[in-house]
Coordinates of C-alpha atoms and ligand atoms in Angstrom, one line a residue:
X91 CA -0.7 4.7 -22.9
X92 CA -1.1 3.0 -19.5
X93 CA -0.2 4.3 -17.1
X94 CA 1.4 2.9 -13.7
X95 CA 1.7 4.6 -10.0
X96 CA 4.2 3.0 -7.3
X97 CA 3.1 4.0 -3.6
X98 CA 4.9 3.9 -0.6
X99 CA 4.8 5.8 2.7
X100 CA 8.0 8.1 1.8
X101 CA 8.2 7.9 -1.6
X102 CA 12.1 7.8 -1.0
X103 CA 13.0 4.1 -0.4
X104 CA 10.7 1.1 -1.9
X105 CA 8.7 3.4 -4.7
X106 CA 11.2 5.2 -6.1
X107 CA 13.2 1.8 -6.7
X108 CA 9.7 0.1 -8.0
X109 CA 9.4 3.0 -10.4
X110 CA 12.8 2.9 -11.5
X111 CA 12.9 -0.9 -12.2
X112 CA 9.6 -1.2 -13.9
X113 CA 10.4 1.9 -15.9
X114 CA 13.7 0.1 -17.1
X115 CA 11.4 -2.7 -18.4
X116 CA 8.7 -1.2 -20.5
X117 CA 8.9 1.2 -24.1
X118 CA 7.9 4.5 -22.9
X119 CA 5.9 5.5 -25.5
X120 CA 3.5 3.0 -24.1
X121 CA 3.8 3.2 -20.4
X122 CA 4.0 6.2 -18.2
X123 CA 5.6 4.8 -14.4
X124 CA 5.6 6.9 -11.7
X125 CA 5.9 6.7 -7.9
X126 CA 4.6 8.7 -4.7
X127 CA 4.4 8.4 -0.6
X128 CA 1.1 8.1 1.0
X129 CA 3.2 10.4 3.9
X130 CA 4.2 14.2 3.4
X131 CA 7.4 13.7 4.8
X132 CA 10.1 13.8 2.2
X133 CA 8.2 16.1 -0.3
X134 CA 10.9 17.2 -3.3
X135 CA 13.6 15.2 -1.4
X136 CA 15.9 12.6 -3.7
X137 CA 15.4 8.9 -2.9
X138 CA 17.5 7.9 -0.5
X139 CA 21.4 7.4 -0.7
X140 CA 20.5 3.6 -0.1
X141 CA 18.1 3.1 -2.6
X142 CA 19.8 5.2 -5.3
X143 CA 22.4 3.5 -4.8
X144 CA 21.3 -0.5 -4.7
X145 CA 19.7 0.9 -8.2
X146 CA 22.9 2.1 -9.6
X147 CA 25.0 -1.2 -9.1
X148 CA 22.0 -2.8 -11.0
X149 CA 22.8 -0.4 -14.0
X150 CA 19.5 2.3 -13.1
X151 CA 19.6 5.9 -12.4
X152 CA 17.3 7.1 -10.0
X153 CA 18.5 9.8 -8.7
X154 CA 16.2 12.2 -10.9
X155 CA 13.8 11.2 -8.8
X156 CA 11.8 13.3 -6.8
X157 CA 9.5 12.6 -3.7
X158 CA 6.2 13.9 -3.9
X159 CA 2.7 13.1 -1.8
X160 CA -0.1 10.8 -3.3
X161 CA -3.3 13.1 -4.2
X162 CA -6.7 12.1 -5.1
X163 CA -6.2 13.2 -8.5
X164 CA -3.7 10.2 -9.3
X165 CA -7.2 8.1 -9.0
X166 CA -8.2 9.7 -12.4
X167 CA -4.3 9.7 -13.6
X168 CA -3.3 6.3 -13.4
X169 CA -4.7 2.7 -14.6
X170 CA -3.1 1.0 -12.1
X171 CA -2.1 1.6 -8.7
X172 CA 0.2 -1.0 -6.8
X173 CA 0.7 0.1 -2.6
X174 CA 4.1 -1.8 -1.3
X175 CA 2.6 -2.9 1.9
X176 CA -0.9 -3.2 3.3
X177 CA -0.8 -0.3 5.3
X178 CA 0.1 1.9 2.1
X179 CA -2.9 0.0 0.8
X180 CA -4.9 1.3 3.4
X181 CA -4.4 4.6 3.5
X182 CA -4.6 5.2 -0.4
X183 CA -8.4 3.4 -0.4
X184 CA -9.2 5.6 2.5
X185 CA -8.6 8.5 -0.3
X186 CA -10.8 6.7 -2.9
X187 CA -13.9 8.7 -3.9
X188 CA -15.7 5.6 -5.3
X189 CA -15.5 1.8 -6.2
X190 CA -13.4 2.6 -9.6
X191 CA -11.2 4.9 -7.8
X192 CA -10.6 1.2 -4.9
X193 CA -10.7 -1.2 -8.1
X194 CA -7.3 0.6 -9.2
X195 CA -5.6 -0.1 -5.9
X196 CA -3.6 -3.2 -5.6
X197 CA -0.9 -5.1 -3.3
X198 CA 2.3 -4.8 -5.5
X199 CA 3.4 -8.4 -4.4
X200 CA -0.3 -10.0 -5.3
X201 CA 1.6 -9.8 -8.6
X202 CA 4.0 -12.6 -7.3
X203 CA 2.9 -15.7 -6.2
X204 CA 6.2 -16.7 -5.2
X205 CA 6.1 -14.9 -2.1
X206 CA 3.6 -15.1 0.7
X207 CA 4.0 -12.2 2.7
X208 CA 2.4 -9.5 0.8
X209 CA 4.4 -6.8 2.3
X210 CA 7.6 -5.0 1.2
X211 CA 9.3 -4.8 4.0
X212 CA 10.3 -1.2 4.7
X213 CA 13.7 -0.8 4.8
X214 CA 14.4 3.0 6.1
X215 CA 15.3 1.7 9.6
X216 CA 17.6 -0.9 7.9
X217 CA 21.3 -1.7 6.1
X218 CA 22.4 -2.2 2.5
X219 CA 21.3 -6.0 3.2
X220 CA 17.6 -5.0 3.6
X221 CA 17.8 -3.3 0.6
X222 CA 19.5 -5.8 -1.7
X223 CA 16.8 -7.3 -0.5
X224 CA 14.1 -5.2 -1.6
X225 CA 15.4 -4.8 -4.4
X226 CA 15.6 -8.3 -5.5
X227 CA 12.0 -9.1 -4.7
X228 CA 10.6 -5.5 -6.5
X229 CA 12.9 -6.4 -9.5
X230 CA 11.3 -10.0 -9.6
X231 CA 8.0 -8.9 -9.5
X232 CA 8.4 -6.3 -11.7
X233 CA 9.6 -9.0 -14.3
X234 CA 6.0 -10.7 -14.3
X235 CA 3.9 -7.7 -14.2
X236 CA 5.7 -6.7 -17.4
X237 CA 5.8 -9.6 -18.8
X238 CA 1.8 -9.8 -18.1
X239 CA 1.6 -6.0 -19.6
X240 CA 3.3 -7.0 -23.2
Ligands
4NP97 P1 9.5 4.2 2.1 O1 10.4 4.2 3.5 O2 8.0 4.3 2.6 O3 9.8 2.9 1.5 O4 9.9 5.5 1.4 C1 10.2 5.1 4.5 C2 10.8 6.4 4.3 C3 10.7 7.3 5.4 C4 10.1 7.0 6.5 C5 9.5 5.7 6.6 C6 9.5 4.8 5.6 N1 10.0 7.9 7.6 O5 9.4 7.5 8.6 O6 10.5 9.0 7.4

């Protein structure tokens, strides 16, 4: 089993929709996907409306979905760890206990080398457009990183 942790900083807009997507792609007997929010902000709250529904018209539910708080724990939980912008990136390595625990940690979009700005642009202050958007670029780069898992 591998196992696969999305953060953001609310854990209810980029995420939720990175864990839904690469969920949607993998067997999952084999990989366990989840997401959280580097933030405590939206703790138990349901993504939001936008992202659940930019999922929806691309045929995945995730409105089970549940916010919750990245915890040093998930270091000893998860294989890998992808951050949706550098700041995420940041604050989860400033939770790392040791070099494994920072060796986990990764910029989701250093899986695509399509795109040169690293970041996923956050999209809470945004319209539907910005997150189309996001969407496009998380489902695309979740192609190649499960393509490069089976
Ligand atoms: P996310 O977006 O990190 O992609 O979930 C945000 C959600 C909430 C806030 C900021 C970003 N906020 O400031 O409450």
């Amino acid at each position: 089993m591998t196992r696969i942790l999305m953060v953001c900083l609310g854990n209810i807009c980029r995420s939720p929709l990175a864990h839904g997507i690469l969920e949607s792609k993998l067997n999952s007997l084999d990989f366990y996907i989840d997401s959280a929010g580097t933030a405590a902000y939206h703790i138990g709250n349901q993504p939001d409306h936008r992202s659940i529904k930019v999922a929806k018209q691309n045929g995945i539910d995730i409105s089970h979905q549940r916010a919750r708080q990245f915890k040093t724990v998930d270091f000893d939980t998860f294989d890998y760890i992808y951050a949706m912008d550098s700041s995420n990136f940041d604050n989860i390595v400033s939770l790392a206990r040791n070099q494994n625990d920072i060796e986990k940690v990764k910029l989701f979009l250093e899986e695509n080398p399509k795109v040169s700005n690293k970041d996923v642009p956050d999209p809470y202050y945004g319209d539907m457009g910005d997150f189309e958007y996001i969407f496009d670029l998380i489902n695309t780069t979740s192609d190649l990183i499960a393509s490069r898992l089976l």
